[in-house]
GROMACS .gro file of C-alpha atoms in nm:
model
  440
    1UNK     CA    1   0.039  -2.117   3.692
    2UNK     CA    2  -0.015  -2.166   3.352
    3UNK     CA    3   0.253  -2.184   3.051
    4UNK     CA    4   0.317  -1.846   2.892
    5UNK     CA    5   0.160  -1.851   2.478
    6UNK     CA    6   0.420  -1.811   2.227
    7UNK     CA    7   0.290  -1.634   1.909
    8UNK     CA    8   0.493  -1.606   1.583
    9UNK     CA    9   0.401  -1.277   1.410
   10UNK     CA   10   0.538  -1.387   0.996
   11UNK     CA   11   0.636  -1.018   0.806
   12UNK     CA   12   0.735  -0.699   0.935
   13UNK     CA   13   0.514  -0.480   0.737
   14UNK     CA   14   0.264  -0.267   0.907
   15UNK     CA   15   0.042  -0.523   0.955
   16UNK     CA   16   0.298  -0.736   1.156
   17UNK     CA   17   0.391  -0.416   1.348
   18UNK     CA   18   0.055  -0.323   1.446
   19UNK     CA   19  -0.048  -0.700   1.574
   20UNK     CA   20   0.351  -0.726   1.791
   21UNK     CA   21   0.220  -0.413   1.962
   22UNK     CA   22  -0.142  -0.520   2.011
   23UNK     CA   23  -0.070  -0.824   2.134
   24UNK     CA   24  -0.077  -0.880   2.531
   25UNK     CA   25   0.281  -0.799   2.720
   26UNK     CA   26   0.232  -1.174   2.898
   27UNK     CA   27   0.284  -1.355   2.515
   28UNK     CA   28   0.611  -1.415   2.394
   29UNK     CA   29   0.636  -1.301   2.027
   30UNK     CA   30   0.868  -1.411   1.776
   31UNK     CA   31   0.902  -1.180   1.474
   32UNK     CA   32   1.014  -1.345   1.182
   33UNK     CA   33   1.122  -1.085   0.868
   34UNK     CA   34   1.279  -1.228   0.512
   35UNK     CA   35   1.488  -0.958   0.526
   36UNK     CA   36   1.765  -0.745   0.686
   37UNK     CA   37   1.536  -0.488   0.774
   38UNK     CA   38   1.196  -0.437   0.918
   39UNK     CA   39   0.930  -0.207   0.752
   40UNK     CA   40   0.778  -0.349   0.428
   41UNK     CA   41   0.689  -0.110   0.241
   42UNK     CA   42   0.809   0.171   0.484
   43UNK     CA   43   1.131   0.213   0.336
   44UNK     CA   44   1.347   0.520   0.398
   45UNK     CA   45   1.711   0.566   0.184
   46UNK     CA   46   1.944   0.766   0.339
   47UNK     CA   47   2.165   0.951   0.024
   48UNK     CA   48   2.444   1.235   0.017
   49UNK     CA   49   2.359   1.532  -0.176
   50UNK     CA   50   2.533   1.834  -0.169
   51UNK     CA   51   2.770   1.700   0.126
   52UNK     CA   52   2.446   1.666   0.306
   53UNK     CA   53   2.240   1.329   0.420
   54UNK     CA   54   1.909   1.313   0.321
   55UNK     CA   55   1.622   1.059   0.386
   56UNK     CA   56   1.432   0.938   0.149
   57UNK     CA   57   1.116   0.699   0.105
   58UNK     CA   58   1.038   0.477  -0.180
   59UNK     CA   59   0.735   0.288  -0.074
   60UNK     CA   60   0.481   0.425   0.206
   61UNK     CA   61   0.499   0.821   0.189
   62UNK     CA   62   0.164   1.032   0.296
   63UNK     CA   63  -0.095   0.971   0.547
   64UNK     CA   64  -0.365   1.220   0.606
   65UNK     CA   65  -0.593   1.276   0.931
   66UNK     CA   66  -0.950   1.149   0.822
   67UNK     CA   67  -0.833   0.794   0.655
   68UNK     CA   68  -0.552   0.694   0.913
   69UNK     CA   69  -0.695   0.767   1.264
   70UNK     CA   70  -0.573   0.461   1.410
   71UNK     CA   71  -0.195   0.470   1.261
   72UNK     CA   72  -0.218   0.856   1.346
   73UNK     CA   73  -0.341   0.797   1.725
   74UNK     CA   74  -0.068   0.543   1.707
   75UNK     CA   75   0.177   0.772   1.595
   76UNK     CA   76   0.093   1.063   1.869
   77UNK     CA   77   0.197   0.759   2.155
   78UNK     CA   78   0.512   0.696   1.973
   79UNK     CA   79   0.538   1.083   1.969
   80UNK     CA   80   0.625   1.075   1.574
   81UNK     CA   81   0.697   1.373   1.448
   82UNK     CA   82   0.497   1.454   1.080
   83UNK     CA   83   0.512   1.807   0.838
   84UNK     CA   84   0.260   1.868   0.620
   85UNK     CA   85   0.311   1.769   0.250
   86UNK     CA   86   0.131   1.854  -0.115
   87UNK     CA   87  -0.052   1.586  -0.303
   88UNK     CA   88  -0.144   1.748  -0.615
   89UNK     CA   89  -0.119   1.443  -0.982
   90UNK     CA   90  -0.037   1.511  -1.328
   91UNK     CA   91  -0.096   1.364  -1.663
   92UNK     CA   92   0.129   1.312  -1.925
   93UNK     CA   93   0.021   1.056  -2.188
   94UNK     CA   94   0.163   0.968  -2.553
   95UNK     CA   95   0.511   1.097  -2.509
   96UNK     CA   96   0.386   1.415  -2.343
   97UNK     CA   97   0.159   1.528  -2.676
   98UNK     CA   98  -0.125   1.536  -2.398
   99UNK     CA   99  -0.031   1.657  -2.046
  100UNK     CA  100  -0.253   1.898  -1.748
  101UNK     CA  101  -0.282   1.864  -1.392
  102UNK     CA  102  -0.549   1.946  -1.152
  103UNK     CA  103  -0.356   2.167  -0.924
  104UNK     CA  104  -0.404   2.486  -1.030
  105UNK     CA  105  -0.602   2.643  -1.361
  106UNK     CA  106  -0.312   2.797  -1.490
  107UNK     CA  107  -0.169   2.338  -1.448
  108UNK     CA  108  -0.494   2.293  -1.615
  109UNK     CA  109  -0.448   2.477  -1.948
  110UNK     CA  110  -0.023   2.417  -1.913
  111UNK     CA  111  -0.071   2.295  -2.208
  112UNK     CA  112  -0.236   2.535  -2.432
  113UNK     CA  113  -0.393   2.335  -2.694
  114UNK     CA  114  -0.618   2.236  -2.408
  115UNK     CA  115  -0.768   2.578  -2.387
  116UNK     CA  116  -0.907   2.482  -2.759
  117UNK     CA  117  -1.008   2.132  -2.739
  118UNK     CA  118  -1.359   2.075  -2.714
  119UNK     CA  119  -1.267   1.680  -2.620
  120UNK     CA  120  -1.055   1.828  -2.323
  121UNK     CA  121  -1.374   2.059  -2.237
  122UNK     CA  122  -1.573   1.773  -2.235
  123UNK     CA  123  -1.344   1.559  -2.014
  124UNK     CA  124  -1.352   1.805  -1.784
  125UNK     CA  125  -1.723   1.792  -1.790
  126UNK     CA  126  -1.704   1.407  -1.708
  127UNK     CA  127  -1.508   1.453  -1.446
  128UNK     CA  128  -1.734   1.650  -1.292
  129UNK     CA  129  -2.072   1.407  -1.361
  130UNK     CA  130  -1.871   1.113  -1.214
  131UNK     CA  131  -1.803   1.302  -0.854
  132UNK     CA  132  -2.145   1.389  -0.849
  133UNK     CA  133  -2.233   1.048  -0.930
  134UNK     CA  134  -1.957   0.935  -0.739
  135UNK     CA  135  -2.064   1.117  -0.430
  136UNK     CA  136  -2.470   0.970  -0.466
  137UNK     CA  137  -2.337   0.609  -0.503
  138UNK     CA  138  -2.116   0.622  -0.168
  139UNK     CA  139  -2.458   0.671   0.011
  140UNK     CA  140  -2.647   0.378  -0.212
  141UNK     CA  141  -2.348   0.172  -0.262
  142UNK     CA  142  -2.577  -0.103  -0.336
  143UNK     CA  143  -2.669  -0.024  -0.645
  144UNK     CA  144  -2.367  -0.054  -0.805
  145UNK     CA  145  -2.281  -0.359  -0.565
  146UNK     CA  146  -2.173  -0.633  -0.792
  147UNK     CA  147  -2.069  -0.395  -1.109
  148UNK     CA  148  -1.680  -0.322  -1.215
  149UNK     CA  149  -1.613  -0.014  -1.257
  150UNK     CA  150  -1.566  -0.061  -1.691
  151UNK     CA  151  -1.935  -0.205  -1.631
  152UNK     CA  152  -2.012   0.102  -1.418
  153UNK     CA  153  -1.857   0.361  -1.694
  154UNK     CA  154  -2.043   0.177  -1.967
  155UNK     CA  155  -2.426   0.187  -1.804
  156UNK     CA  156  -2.364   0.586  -1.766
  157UNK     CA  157  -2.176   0.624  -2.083
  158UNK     CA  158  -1.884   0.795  -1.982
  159UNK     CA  159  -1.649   0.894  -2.279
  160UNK     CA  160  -1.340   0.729  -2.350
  161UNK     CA  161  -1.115   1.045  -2.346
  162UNK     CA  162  -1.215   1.066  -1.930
  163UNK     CA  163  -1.172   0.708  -1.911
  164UNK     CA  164  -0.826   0.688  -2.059
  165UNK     CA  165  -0.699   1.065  -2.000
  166UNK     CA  166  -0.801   1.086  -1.641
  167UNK     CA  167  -1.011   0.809  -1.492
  168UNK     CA  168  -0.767   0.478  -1.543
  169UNK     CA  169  -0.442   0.678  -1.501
  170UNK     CA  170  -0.521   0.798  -1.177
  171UNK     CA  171  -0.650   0.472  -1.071
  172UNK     CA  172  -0.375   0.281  -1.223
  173UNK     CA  173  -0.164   0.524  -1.030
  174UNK     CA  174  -0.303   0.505  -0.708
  175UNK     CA  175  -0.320   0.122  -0.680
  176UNK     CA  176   0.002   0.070  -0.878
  177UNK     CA  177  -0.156  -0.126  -1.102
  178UNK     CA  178  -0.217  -0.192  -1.520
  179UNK     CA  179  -0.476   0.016  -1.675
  180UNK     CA  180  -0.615  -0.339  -1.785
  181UNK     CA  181  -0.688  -0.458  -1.461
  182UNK     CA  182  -0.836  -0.135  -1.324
  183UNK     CA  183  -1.118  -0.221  -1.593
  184UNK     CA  184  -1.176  -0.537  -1.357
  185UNK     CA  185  -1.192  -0.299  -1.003
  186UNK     CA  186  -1.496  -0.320  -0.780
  187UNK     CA  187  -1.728   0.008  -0.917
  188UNK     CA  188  -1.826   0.062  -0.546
  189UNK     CA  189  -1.504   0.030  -0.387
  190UNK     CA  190  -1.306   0.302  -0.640
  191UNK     CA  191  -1.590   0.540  -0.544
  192UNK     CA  192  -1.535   0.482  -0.194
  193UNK     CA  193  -1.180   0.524  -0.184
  194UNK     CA  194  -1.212   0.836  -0.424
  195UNK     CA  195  -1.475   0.948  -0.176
  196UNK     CA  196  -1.301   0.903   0.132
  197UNK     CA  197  -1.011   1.070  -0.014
  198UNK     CA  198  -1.140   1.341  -0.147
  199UNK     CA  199  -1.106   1.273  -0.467
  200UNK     CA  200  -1.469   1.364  -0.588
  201UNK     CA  201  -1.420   1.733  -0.535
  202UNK     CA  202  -1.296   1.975  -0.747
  203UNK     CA  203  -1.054   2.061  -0.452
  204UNK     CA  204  -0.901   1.833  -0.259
  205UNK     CA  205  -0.961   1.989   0.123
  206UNK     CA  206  -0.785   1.754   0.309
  207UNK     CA  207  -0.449   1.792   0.443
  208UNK     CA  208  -0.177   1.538   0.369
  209UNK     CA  209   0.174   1.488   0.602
  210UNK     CA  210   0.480   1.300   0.547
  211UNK     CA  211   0.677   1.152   0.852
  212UNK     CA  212   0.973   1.431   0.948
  213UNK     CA  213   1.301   1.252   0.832
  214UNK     CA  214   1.154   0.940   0.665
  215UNK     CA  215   0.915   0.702   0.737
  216UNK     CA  216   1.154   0.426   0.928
  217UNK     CA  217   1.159   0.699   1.208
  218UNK     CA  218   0.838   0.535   1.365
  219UNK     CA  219   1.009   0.181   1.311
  220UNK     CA  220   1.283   0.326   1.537
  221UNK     CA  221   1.030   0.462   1.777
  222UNK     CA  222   0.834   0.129   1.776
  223UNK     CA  223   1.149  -0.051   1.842
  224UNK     CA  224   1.293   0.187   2.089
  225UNK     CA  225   0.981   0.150   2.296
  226UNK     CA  226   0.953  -0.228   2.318
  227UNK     CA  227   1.270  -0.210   2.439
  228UNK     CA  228   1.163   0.016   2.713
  229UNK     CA  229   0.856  -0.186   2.829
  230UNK     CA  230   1.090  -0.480   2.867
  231UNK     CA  231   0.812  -0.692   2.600
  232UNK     CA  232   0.879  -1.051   2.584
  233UNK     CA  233   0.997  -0.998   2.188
  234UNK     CA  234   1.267  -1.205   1.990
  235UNK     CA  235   1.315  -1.024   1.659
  236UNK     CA  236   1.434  -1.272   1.350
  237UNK     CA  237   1.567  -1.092   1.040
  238UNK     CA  238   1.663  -1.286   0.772
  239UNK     CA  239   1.454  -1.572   0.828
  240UNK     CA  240   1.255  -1.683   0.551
  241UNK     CA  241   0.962  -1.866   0.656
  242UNK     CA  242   0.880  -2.181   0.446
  243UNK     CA  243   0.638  -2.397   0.645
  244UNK     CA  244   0.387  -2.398   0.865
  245UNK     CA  245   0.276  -2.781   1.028
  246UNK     CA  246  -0.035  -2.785   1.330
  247UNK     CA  247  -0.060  -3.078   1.580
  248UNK     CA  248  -0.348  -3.101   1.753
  249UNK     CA  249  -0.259  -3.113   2.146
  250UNK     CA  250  -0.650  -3.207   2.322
  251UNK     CA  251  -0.965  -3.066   2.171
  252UNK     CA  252  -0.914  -2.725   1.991
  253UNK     CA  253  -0.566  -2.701   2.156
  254UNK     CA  254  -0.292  -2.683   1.859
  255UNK     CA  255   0.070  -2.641   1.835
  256UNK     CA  256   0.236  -2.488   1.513
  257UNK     CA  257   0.516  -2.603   1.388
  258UNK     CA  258   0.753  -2.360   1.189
  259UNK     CA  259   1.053  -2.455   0.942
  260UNK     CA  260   1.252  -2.210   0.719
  261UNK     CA  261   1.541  -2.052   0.615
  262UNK     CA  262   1.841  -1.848   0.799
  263UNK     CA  263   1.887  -1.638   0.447
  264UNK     CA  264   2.265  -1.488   0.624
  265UNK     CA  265   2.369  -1.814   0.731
  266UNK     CA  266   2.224  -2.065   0.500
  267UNK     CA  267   2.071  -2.280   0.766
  268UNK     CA  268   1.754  -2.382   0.817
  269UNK     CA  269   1.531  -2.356   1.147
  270UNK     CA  270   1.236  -2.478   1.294
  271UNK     CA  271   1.037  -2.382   1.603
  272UNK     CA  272   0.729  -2.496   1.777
  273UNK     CA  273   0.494  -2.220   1.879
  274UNK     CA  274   0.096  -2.199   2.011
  275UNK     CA  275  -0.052  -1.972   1.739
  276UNK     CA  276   0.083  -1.759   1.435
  277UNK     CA  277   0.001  -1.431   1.278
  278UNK     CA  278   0.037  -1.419   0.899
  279UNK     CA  279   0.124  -1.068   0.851
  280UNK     CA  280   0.299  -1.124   0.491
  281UNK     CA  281   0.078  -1.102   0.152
  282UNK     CA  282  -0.196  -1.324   0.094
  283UNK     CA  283   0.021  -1.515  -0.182
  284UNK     CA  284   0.317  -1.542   0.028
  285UNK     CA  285   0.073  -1.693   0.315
  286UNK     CA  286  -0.093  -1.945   0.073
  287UNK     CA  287   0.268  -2.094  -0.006
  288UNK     CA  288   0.345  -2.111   0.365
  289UNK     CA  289   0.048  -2.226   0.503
  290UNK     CA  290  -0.094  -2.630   0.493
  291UNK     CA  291  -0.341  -2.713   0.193
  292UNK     CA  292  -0.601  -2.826   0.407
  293UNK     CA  293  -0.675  -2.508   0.583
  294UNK     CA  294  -0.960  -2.334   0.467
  295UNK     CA  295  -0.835  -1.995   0.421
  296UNK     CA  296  -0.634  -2.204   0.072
  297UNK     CA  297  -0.937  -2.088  -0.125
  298UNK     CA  298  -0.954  -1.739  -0.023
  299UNK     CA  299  -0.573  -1.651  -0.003
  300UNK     CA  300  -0.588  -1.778  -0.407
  301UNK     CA  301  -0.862  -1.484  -0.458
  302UNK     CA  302  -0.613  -1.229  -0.383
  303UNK     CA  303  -0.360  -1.137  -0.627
  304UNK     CA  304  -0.012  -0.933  -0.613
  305UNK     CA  305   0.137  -0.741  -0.898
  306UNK     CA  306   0.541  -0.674  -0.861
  307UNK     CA  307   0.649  -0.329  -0.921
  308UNK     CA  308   1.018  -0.192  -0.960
  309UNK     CA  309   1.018   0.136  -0.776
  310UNK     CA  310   1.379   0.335  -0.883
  311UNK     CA  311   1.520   0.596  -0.659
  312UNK     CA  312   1.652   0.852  -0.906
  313UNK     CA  313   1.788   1.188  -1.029
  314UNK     CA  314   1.656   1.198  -1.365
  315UNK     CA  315   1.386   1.502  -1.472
  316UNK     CA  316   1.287   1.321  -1.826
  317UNK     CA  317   0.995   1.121  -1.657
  318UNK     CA  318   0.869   1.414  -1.563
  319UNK     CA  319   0.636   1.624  -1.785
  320UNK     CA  320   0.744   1.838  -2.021
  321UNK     CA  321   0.581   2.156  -1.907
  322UNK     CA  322   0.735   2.246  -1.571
  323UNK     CA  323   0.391   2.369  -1.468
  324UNK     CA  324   0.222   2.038  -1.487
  325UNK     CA  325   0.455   1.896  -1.283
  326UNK     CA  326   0.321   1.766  -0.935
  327UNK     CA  327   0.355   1.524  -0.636
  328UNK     CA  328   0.253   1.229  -0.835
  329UNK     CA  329   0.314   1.215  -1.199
  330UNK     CA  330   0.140   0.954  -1.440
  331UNK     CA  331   0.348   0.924  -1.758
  332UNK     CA  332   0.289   0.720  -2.065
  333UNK     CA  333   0.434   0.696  -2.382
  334UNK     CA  334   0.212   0.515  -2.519
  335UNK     CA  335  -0.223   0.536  -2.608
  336UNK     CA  336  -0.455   0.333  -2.365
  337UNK     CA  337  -0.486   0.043  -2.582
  338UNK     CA  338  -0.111  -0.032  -2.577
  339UNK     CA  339  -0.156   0.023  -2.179
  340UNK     CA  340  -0.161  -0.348  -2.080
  341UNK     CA  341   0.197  -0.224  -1.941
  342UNK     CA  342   0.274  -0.162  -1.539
  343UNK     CA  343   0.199   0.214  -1.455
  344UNK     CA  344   0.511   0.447  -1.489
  345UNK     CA  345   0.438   0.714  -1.196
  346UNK     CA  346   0.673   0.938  -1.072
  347UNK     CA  347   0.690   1.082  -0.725
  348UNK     CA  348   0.816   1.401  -0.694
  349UNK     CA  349   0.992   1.327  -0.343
  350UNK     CA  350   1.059   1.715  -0.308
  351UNK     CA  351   0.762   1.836  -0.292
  352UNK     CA  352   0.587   1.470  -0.111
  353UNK     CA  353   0.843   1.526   0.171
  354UNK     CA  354   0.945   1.905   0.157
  355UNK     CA  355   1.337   1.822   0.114
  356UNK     CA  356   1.588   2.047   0.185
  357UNK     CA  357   1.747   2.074  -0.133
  358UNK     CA  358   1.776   2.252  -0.457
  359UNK     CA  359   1.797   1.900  -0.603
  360UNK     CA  360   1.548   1.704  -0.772
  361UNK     CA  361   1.466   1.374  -0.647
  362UNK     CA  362   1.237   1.133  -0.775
  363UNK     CA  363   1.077   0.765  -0.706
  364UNK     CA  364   0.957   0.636  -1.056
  365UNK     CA  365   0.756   0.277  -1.096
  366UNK     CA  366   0.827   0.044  -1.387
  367UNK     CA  367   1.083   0.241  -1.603
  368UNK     CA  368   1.424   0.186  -1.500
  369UNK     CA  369   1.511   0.133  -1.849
  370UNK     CA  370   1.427   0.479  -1.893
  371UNK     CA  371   1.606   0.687  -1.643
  372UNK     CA  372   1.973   0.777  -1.693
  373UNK     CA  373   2.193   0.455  -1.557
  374UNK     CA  374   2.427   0.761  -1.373
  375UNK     CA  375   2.127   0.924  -1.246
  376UNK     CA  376   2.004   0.610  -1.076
  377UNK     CA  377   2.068   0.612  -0.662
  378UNK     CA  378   1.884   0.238  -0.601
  379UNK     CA  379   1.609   0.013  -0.717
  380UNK     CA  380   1.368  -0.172  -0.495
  381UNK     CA  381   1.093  -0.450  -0.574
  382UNK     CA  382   0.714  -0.441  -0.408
  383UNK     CA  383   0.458  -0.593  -0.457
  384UNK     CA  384   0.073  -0.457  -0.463
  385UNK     CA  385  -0.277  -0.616  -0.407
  386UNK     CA  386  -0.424  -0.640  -0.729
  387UNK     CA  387  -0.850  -0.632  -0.674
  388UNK     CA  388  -1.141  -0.758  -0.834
  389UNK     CA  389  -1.535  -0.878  -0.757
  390UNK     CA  390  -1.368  -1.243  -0.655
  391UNK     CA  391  -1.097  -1.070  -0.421
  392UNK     CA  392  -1.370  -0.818  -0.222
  393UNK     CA  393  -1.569  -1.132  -0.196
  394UNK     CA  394  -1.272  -1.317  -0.056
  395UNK     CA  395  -1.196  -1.060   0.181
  396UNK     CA  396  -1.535  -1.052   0.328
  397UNK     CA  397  -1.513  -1.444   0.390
  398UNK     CA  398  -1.206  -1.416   0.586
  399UNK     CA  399  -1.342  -1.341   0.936
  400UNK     CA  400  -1.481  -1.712   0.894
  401UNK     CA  401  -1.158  -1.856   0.901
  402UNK     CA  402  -0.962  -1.601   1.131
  403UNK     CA  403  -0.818  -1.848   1.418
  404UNK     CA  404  -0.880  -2.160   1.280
  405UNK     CA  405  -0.607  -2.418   1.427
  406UNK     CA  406  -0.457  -2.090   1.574
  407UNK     CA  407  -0.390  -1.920   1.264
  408UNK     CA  408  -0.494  -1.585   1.195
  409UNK     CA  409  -0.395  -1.365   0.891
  410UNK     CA  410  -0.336  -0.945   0.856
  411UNK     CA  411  -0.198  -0.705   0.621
  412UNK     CA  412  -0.344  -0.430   0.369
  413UNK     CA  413  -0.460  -0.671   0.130
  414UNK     CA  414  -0.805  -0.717   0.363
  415UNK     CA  415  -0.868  -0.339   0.287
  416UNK     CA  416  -0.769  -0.072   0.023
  417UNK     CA  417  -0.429  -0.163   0.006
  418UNK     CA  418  -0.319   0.117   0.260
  419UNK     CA  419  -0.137   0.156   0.535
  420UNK     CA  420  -0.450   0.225   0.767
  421UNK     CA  421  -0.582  -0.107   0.655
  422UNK     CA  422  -0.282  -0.259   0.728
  423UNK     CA  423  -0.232  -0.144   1.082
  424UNK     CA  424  -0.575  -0.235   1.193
  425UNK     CA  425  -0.581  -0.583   1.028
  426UNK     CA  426  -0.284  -0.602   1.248
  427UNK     CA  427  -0.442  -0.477   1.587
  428UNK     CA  428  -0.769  -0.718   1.486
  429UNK     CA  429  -0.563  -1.006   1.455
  430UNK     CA  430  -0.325  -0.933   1.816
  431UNK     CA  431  -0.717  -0.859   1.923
  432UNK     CA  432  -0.798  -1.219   1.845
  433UNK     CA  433  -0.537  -1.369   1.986
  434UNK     CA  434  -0.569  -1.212   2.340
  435UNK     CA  435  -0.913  -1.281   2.351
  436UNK     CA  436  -0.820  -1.641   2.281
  437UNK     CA  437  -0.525  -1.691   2.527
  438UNK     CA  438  -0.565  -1.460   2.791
  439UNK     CA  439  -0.873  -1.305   2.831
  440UNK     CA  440  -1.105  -1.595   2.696
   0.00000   0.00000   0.00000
């Protein structure tokens, strides 16, 4: 009888969830995390208010039916409870002098000088010739195929108030990342996403849903049920992954060798296991990984941009006009060309996760310099996928290199960014790997 496979599944994001699952119950799985907790970017804060405990998320918040069908399907077997939630964005640029959201038309014209601005008239025009546009392209996609989207905007002359009052912000916003770079986004993947979404209609039809009591309740679900099936799993918190050696054991046989960091105990480790799944971001897996492998030159392709997310109690990111405000709020103080800045967005968590209290509570990006220091609750760091022409090249390159020397790499980053692209990067990868050790 032959030797059970040990994998090593590196990051406890999504991804790495989604490919411990997947993989076959006869592999032994070791799940390394840098941290004390598992999740990634599904991060729920449990806070007091009003003598009562409340869960909160900072990072991953709303799914909706059409875009996640495999995390949702996923979800139903864990038997994850979900309640609907409202995804509705505002706009409030150059110290709120400028602020509407799309929500309603009494959000629209909030702010009244709107109702006589031909330039806001006209934006509102241009938002309407880019879904229609927007909605053509996604079935020709390759005629905008190699174009950014500042390229795109230019060869149909769309006006800078859209691009800077509407377009960018809500782009920035979505991907978490500067104005600047958005100029640098694949034209065919934005109008994808803002297809796929929904975002190219004047109403957005689809439903959205939060997960009932915070997001970590799946992680508990996921956990609770490999306990159950009796998996083969040996979960490693606080061990910070540094290396990654192969040997080569007979003729495309290898065995990985893995060194790192206890981060609690200040010790180091090593291990030798058959395969590994990178689950962690692409520039965390091009520091880990060997030089010679040939994913090196993709995993460079694919940027991350850190963000400071700040759980918070403070209304004065919000806009002015209590009307405008909405699940996701873009705020700027300052006019697009001093926008080389991160994004400030605020997430109204009330309305994103239908709280139970009269209290206001907020998740802002990039301006905890700006939010009352006895307001604050907690600040967390994550990082985003920053994407260009050279990282959607890079990404489709990467099933060429999947399982070379038993290495094979997952997470968002090889999508949208999202957490649908993250779980199934995950399953493809455990995929991989069983049809390597077991079934092949």
């Amino acid at each position: 009888m032959s030797r059970a496979k040990t994998i090593a599944v590196i990051g406890s994001g999504v991804a790495g969830i989604s490919a411990v699952w997947h993989l076959d119950p006869s592999i032994k799985v070791i799940f390394y995390e840098i941290n004390s907790r598992l999740g990634g970017h599904t991060h729920t804060h449990t806070i007091e208010i009003e003598d009562e405990k409340i869960s909160v998320d900072s990072g991953f918040i709303v799914f909706n039916k059409p875009n996640y069908p495999n995390f949702i399907k996923w979800l139903e077997i864990l038997k994850v409870e979900w309640a609907r939630s409202n995804m509705s964005f505002s706009f409030s640029l150059d110290n709120g002098s400028f602020e509407w959201s799309g929500k309603s038309l009494s959000s629209v014209f909030a702010q009244k000088s709107n109702f006589f601005s031909l330039k806001f008239y006209n934006m509102l025009f241009e938002i309407n010739k880019f879904n229609k546009l927007g909605i053509q392209l996604f079935h020709n996609p390759s005629a905008i195929k190699n174009l950014t989207i500042e390229q795109f905007l230019k060869t149909n002359k769309f006006g800078d108030y859209f691009i800077e009052r509407y377009l960018y912000p809500m782009a920035s916003s979505i991907w978490s990342s500067p104005q600047k770079k958005i100029t640098n986004f694949p034209a065919v993947s934005l109008i994808t996403f803002f297809y796929n979404h929904g975002l190219l209609r004047l109403t957005n039809h689809f439903d959205w849903y939060s997960i009932k009591g915070g997001s970590n309740k799946y992680i508990d679900k996921f956990l609770e049920s490999m306990l159950q099936k009796k998996r083969n799993f040996n979960l490693k918190l606080n061990h910070e992954v540094k290396k990654i050696n192969f040997a080569q054991n007979g003729k495309n046989n290898y065995q990985i060798n893995i060194a790192g960091l206890k981060k609690d105990e200040d010790t180091t480790f090593e291990t030798t296991v058959d395969g590994v799944i990178l689950a962690c971001h692409s520039n965390d897996s091009s520091k880990i990984i060997f030089e010679e492998h040939p994913s090196q030159k993709l995993l460079k392709k694919i940027n991350f941009q850190e963000n400071v997310a700040t759980l918070h109690l403070d209304t004065s990111l919000m806009p002015k006009i209590k009307n405008v405000w909405s699940a996701w709020n873009y705020n700027s103080l300052h006019n697009f060309e001093s926008c080389s800045d991160l994004p400030v967005v605020s997430y109204w968590m009330n309305t994103l996760q239908d709280l139970q209290t009269s209290q206001n509570i907020f998740v802002t990006l990039n301006s905890e310099n700006n939010i009352r220091k006895d307001l604050v609750i907690k600040s967390m760091k994550y990082e985003h996928p920053l994407f260009d022409i050279d990282s959607k090249i890079a990404q489709s390159n990467f099933k060429n290199v999947q399982g070379i020397k038993n290495i094979w790499f997952a997470g968002a980053w090889l999508g949208h960014g999202f957490h649908e692209d993250g779980f199934i990067s995950g399953k493809s990868a455990a995929v991989e790997v069983n049809n390597k050790f077991v079934t092949g």
